[in-house]
PDB file of C-alpha atoms in Angstrom:
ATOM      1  CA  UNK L   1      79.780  21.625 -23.187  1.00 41.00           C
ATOM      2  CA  UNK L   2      79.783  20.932 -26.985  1.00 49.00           C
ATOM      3  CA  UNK L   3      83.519  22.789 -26.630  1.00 83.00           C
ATOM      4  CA  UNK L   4      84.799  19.779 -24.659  1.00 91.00           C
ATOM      5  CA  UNK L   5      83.836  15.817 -25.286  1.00 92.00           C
ATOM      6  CA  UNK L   6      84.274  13.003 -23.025  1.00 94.00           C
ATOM      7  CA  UNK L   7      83.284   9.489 -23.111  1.00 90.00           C
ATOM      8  CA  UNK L   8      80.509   9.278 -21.120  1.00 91.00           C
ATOM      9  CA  UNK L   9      81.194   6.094 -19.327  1.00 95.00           C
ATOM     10  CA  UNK L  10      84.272   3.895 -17.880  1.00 97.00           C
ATOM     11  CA  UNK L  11      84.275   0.605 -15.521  1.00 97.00           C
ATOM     12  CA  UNK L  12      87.598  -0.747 -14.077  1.00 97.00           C
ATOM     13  CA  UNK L  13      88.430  -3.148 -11.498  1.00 97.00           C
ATOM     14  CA  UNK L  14      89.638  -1.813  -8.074  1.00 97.00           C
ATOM     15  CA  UNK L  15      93.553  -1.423  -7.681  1.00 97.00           C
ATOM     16  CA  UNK L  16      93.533  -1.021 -11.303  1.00 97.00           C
ATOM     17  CA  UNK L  17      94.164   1.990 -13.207  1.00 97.00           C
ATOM     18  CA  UNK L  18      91.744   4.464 -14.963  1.00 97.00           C
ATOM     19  CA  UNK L  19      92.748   6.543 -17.718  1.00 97.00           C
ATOM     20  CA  UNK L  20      89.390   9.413 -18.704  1.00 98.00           C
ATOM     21  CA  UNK L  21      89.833  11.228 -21.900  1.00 97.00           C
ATOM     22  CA  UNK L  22      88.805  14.245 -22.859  1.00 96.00           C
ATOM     23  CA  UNK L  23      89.542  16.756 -25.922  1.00 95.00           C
ATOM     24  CA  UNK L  24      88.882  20.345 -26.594  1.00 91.00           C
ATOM     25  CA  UNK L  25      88.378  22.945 -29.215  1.00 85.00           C
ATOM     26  CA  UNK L  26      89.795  25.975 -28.344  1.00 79.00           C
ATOM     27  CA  UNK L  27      93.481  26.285 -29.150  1.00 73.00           C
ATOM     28  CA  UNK L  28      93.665  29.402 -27.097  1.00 76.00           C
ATOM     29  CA  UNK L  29      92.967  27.347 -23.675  1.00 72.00           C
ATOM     30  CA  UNK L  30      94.940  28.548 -20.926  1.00 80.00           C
ATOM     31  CA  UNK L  31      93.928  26.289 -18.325  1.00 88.00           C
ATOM     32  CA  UNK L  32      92.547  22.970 -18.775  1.00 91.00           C
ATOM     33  CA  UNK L  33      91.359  20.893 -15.246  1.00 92.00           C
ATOM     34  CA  UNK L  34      89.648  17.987 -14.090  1.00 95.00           C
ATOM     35  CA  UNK L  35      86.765  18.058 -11.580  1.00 95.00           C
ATOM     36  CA  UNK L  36      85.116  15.233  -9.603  1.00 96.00           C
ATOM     37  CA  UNK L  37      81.337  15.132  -8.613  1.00 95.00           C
ATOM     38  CA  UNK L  38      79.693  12.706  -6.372  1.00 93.00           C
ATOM     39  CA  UNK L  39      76.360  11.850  -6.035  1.00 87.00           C
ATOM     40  CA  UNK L  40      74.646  14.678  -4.183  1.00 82.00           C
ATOM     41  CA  UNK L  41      77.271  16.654  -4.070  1.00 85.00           C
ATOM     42  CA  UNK L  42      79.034  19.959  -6.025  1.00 87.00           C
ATOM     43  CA  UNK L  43      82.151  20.078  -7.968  1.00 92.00           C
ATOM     44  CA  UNK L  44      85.781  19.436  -6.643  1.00 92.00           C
ATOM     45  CA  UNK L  45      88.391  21.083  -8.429  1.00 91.00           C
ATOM     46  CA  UNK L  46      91.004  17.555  -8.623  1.00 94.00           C
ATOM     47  CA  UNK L  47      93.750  19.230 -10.379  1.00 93.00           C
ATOM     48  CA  UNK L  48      94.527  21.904 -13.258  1.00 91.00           C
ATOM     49  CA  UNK L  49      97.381  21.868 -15.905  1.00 91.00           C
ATOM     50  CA  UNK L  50      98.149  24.835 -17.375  1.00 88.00           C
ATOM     51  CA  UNK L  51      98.439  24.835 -21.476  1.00 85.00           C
ATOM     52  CA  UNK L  52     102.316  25.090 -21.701  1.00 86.00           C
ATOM     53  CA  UNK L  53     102.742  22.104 -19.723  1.00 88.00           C
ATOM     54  CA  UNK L  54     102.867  18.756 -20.734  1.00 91.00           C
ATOM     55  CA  UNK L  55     102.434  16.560 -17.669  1.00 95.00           C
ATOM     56  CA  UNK L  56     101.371  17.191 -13.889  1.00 94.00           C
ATOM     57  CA  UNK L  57     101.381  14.503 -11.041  1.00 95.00           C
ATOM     58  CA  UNK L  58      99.893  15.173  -8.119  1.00 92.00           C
ATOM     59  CA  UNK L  59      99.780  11.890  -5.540  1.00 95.00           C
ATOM     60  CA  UNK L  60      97.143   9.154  -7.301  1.00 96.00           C
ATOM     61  CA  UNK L  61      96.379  11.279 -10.611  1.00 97.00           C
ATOM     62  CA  UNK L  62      98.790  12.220 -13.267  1.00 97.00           C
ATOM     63  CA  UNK L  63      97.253  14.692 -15.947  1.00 97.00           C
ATOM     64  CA  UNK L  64      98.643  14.672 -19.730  1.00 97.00           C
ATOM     65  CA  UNK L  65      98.267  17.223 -22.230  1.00 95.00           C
ATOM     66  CA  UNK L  66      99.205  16.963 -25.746  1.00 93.00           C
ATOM     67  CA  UNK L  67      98.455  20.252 -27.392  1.00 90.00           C
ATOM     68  CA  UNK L  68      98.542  19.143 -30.460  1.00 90.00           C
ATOM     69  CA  UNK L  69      95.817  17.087 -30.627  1.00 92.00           C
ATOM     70  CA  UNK L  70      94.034  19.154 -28.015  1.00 91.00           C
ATOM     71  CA  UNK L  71      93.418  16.144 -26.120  1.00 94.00           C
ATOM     72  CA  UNK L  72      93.745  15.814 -22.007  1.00 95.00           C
ATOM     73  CA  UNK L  73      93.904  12.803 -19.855  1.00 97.00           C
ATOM     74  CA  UNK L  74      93.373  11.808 -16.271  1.00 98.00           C
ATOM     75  CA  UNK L  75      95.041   8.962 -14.895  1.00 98.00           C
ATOM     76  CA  UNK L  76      93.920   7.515 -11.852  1.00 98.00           C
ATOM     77  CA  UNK L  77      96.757   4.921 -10.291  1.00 98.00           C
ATOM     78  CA  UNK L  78      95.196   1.992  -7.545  1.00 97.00           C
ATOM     79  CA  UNK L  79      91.804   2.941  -8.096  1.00 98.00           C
ATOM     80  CA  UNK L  80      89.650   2.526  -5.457  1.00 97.00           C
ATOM     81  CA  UNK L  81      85.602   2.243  -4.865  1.00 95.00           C
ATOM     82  CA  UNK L  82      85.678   5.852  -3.633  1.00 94.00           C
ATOM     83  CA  UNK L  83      86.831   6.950  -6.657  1.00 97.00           C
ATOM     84  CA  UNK L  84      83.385   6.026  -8.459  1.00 97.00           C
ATOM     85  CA  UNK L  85      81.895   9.407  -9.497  1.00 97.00           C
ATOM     86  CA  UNK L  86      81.722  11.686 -12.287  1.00 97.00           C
ATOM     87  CA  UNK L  87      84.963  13.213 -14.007  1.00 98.00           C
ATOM     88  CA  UNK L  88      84.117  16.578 -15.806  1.00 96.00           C
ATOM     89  CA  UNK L  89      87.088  17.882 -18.386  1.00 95.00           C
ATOM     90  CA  UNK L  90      86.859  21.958 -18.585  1.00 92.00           C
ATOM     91  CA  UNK L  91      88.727  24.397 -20.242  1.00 90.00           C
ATOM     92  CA  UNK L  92      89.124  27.721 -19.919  1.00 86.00           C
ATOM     93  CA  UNK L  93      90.852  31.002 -21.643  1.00 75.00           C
ATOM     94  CA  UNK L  94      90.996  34.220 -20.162  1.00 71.00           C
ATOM     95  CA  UNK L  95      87.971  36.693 -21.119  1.00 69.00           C
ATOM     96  CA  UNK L  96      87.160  39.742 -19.370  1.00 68.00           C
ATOM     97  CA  UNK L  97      89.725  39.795 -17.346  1.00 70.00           C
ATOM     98  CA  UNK L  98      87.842  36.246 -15.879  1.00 76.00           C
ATOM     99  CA  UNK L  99      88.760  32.762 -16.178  1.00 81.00           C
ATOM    100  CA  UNK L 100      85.505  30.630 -16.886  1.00 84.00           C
ATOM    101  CA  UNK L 101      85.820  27.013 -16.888  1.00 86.00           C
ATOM    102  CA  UNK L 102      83.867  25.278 -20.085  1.00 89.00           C
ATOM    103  CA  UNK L 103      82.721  21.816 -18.655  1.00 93.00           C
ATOM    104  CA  UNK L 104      82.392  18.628 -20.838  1.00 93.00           C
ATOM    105  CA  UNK L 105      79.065  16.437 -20.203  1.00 95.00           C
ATOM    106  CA  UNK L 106      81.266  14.470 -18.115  1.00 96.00           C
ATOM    107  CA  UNK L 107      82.748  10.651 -17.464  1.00 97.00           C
ATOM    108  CA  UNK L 108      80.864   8.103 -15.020  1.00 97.00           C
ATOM    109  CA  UNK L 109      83.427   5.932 -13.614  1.00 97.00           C
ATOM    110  CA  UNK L 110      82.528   3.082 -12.034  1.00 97.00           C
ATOM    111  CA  UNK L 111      84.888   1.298  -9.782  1.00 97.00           C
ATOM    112  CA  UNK L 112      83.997  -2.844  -8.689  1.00 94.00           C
ATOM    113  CA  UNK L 113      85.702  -4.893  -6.437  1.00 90.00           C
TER     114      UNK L 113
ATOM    115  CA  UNK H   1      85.292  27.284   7.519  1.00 58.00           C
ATOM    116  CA  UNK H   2      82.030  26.905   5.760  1.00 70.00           C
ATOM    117  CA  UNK H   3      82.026  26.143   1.508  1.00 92.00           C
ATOM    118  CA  UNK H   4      79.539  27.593  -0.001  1.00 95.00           C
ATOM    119  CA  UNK H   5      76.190  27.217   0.582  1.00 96.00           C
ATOM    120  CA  UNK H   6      72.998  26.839  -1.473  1.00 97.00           C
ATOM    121  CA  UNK H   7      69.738  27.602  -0.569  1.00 97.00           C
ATOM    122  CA  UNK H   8      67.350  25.465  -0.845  1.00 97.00           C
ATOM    123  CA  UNK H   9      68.256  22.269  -1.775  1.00 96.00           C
ATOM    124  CA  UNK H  10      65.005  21.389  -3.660  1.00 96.00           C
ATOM    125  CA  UNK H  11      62.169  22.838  -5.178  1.00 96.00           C
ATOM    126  CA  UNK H  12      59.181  22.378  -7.220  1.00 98.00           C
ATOM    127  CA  UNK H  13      57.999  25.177  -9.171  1.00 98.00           C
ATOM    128  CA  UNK H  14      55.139  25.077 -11.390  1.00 98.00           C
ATOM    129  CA  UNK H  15      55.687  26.123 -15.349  1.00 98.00           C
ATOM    130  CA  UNK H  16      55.554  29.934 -15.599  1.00 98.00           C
ATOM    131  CA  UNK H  17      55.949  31.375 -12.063  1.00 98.00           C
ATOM    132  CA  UNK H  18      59.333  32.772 -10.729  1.00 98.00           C
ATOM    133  CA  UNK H  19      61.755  31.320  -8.844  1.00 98.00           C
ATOM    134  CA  UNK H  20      64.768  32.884  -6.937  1.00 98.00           C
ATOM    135  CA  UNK H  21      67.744  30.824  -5.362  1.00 98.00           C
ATOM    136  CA  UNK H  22      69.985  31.829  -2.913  1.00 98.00           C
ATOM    137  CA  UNK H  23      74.111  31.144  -2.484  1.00 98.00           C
ATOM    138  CA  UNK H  24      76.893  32.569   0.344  1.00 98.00           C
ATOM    139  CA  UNK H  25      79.823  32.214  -1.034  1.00 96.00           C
ATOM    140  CA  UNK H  26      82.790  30.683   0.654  1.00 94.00           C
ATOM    141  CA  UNK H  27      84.360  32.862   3.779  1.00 93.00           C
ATOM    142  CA  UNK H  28      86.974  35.245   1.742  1.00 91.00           C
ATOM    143  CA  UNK H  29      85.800  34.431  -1.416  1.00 93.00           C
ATOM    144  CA  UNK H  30      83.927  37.949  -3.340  1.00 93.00           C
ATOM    145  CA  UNK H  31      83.359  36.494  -6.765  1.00 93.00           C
ATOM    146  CA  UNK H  32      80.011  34.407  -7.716  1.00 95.00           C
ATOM    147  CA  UNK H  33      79.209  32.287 -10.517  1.00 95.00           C
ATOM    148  CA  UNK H  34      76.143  30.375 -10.908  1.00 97.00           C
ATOM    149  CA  UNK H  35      75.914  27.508 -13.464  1.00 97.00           C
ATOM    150  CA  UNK H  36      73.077  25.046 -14.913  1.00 98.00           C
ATOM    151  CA  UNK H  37      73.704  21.116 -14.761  1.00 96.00           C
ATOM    152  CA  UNK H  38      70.355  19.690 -16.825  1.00 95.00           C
ATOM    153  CA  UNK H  39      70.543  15.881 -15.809  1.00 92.00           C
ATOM    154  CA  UNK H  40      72.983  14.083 -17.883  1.00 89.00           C
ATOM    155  CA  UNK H  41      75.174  16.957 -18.892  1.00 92.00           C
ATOM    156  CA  UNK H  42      77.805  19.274 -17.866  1.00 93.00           C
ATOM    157  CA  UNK H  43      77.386  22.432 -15.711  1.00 95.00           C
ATOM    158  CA  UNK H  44      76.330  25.259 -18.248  1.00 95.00           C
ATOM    159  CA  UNK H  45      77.790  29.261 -16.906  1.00 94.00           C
ATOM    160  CA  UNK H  46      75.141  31.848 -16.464  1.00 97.00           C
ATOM    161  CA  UNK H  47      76.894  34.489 -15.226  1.00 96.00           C
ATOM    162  CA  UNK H  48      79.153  35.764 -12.663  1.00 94.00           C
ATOM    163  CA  UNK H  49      79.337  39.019  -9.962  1.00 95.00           C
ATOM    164  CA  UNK H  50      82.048  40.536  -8.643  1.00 93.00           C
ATOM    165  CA  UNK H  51      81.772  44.014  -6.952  1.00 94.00           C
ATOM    166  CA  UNK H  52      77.924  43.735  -7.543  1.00 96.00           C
ATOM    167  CA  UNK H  53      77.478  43.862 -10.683  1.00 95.00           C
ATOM    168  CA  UNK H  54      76.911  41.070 -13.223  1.00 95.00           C
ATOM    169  CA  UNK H  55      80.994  40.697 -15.233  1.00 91.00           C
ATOM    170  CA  UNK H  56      80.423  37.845 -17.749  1.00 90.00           C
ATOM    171  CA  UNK H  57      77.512  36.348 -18.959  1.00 94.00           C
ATOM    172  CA  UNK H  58      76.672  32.800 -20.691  1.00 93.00           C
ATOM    173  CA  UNK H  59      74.209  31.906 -23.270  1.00 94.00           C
ATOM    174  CA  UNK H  60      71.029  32.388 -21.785  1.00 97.00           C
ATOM    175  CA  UNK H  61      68.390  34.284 -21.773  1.00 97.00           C
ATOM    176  CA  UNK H  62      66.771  37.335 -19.807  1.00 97.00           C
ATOM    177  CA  UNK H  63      64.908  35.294 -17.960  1.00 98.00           C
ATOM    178  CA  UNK H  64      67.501  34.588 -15.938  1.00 98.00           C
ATOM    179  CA  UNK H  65      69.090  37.389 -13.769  1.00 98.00           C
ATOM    180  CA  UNK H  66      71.257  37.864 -10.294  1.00 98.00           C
ATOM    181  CA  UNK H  67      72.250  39.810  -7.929  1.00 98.00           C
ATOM    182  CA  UNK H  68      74.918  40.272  -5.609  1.00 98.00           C
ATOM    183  CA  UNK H  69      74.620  41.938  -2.007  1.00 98.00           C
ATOM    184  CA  UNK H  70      77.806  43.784  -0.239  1.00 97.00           C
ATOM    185  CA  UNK H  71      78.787  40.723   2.010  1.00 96.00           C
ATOM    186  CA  UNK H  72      78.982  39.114  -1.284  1.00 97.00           C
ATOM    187  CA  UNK H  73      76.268  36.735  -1.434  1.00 98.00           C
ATOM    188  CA  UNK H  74      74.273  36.082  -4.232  1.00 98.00           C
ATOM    189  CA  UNK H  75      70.567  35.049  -5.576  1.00 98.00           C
ATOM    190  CA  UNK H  76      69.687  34.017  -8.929  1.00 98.00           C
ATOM    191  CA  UNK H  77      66.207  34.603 -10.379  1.00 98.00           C
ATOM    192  CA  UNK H  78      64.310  33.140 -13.128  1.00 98.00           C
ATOM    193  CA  UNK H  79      61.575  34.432 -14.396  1.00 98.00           C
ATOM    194  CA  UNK H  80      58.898  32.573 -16.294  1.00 98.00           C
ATOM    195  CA  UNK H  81      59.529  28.969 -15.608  1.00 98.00           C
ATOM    196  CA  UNK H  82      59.652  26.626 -18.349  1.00 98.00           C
ATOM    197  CA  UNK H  83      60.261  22.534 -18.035  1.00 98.00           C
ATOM    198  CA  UNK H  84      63.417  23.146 -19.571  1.00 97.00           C
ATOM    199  CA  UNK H  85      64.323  25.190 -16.545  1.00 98.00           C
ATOM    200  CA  UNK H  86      64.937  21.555 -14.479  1.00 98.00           C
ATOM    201  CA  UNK H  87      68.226  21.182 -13.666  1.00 97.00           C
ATOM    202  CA  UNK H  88      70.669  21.569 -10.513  1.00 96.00           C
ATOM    203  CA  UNK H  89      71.682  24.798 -10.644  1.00 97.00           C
ATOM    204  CA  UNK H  90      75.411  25.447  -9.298  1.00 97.00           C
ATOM    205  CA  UNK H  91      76.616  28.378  -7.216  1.00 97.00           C
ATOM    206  CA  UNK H  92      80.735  28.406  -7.186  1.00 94.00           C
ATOM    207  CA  UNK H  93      83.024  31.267  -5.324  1.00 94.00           C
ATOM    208  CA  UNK H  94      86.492  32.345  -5.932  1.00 90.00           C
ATOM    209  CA  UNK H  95      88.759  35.178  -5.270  1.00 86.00           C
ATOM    210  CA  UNK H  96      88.573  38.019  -7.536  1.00 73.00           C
ATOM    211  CA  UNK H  97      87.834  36.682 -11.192  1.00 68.00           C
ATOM    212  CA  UNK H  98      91.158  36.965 -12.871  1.00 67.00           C
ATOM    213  CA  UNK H  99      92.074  33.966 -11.101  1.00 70.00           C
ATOM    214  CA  UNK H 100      92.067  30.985 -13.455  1.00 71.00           C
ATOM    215  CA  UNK H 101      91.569  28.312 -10.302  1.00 74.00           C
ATOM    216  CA  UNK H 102      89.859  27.736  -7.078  1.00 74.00           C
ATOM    217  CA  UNK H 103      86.141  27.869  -7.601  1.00 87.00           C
ATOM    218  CA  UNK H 104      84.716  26.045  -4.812  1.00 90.00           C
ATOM    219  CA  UNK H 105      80.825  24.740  -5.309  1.00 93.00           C
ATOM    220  CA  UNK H 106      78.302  24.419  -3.329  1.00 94.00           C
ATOM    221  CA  UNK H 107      75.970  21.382  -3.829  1.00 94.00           C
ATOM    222  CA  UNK H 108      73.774  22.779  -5.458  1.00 96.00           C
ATOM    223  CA  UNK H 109      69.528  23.573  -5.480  1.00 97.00           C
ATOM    224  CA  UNK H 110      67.832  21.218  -7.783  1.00 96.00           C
ATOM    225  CA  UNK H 111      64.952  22.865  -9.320  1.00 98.00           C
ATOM    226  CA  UNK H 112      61.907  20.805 -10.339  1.00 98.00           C
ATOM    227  CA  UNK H 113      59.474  22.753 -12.684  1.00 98.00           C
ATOM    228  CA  UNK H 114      55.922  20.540 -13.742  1.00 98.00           C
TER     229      UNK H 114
END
């Protein structure tokens, strides 16, 4: 994941909002997404921007892209407790005719009442 | 409608033997990748399979090889164990590759090697 670099932790109050960062390397990204992971549990695929977008909301979570920077950010609006759990940031460009998502090491938010 | 599913969900292995790990993808889904998540860190890509044979391929070595049967499931081996070989390893399915979302993940096997 040295393509992709989060900060590694973030604490917020519930009902507040979370913002995760993440930036990337690879100019040529096509697809950039954020997955969740829970304790025990696999990846969820949250949502996905693709790389000639600047924005995408999508109920609770609003993603931002600035290109330009190569930086990507998730938004999380009334967080809640069940929203503690790891955020990964990937990227990914089109190789082989296959899209492979390069994960960051990932964003532990933690979410108290 | 079953995710996909990872067999087993542990194991201890001891340094140097072989281990092989199994995955069904999820129903309608005929591509597999398999990644590495070492504790702390980010899943890793090994490879992936799609019609059987092995399509793209991460940084790592030859210890590590797969398979992929006609209903489309998968196993990944790894030969010659080392203690860097702990880690969860990650089986995720999609449909076809060219498709730049919906990998679903299972939950994983963690691997233990002493």
């Amino acid at each position: 994941g040295e393509d992709v670099e989060q900060s590694l932790f973030l604490s917020v109050r519930e009902g507040d909002s979370s913002v995760i960062n993440c930036t990337y390397t690879d100019s040529s990204s096509t697809y950039l997404y954020w997955y969740k992971q829970e304790p025990g549990a696999g990846l969820q695929l949250l949502t996905y921007i693709f790389s000639n977008m600047d924005m995408k909301q999508d109920q609770r979570l609003t993603v931002l892209l600035n290109k330009k920077d190569k930086h990507l950010s998730l938004r999380i609006a009334d967080t809640q407790t069940g929203d503690s759990a790891i955020y990964f940031c990937a990227e990914s460009l089109a190789s082989g005719g296959s899209y492979i998502p390069t994960f960051g090491r990932g964003t532990s938010l933690i979410v108290h009442p | 409608d079953a995710g996909v599913t990872q067999s087993p969900t542990h194991l201890i292995k001891t340094r140097g033997q072989q281990v092989t790990l199994r995955c069904s993808p999820k129903s309608g889904h005929d591509t597999v990748s398999w990644y590495q998540q070492a504790l702390g860190q980010g899943p890793q890509f090994i490879f992936q399979y799609y019609e059987e044979e092995e399509r793209q391929r991460g940084n790592f070595p030859d210890r590590f090889s797969g398979h992929q049967f006609p209903n489309y499931s998968s196993e990944l081996n790894v030969n010659a164990l080392l203690l860097g070989d702990s880690a969860l390893y990650l089986c995720a399915s999609s449909l076809v590759p060219g498709r730049p979302y919906g990998y679903t993940f299972g939950s994983g096997t963690r691997l233990t090697v002493v």
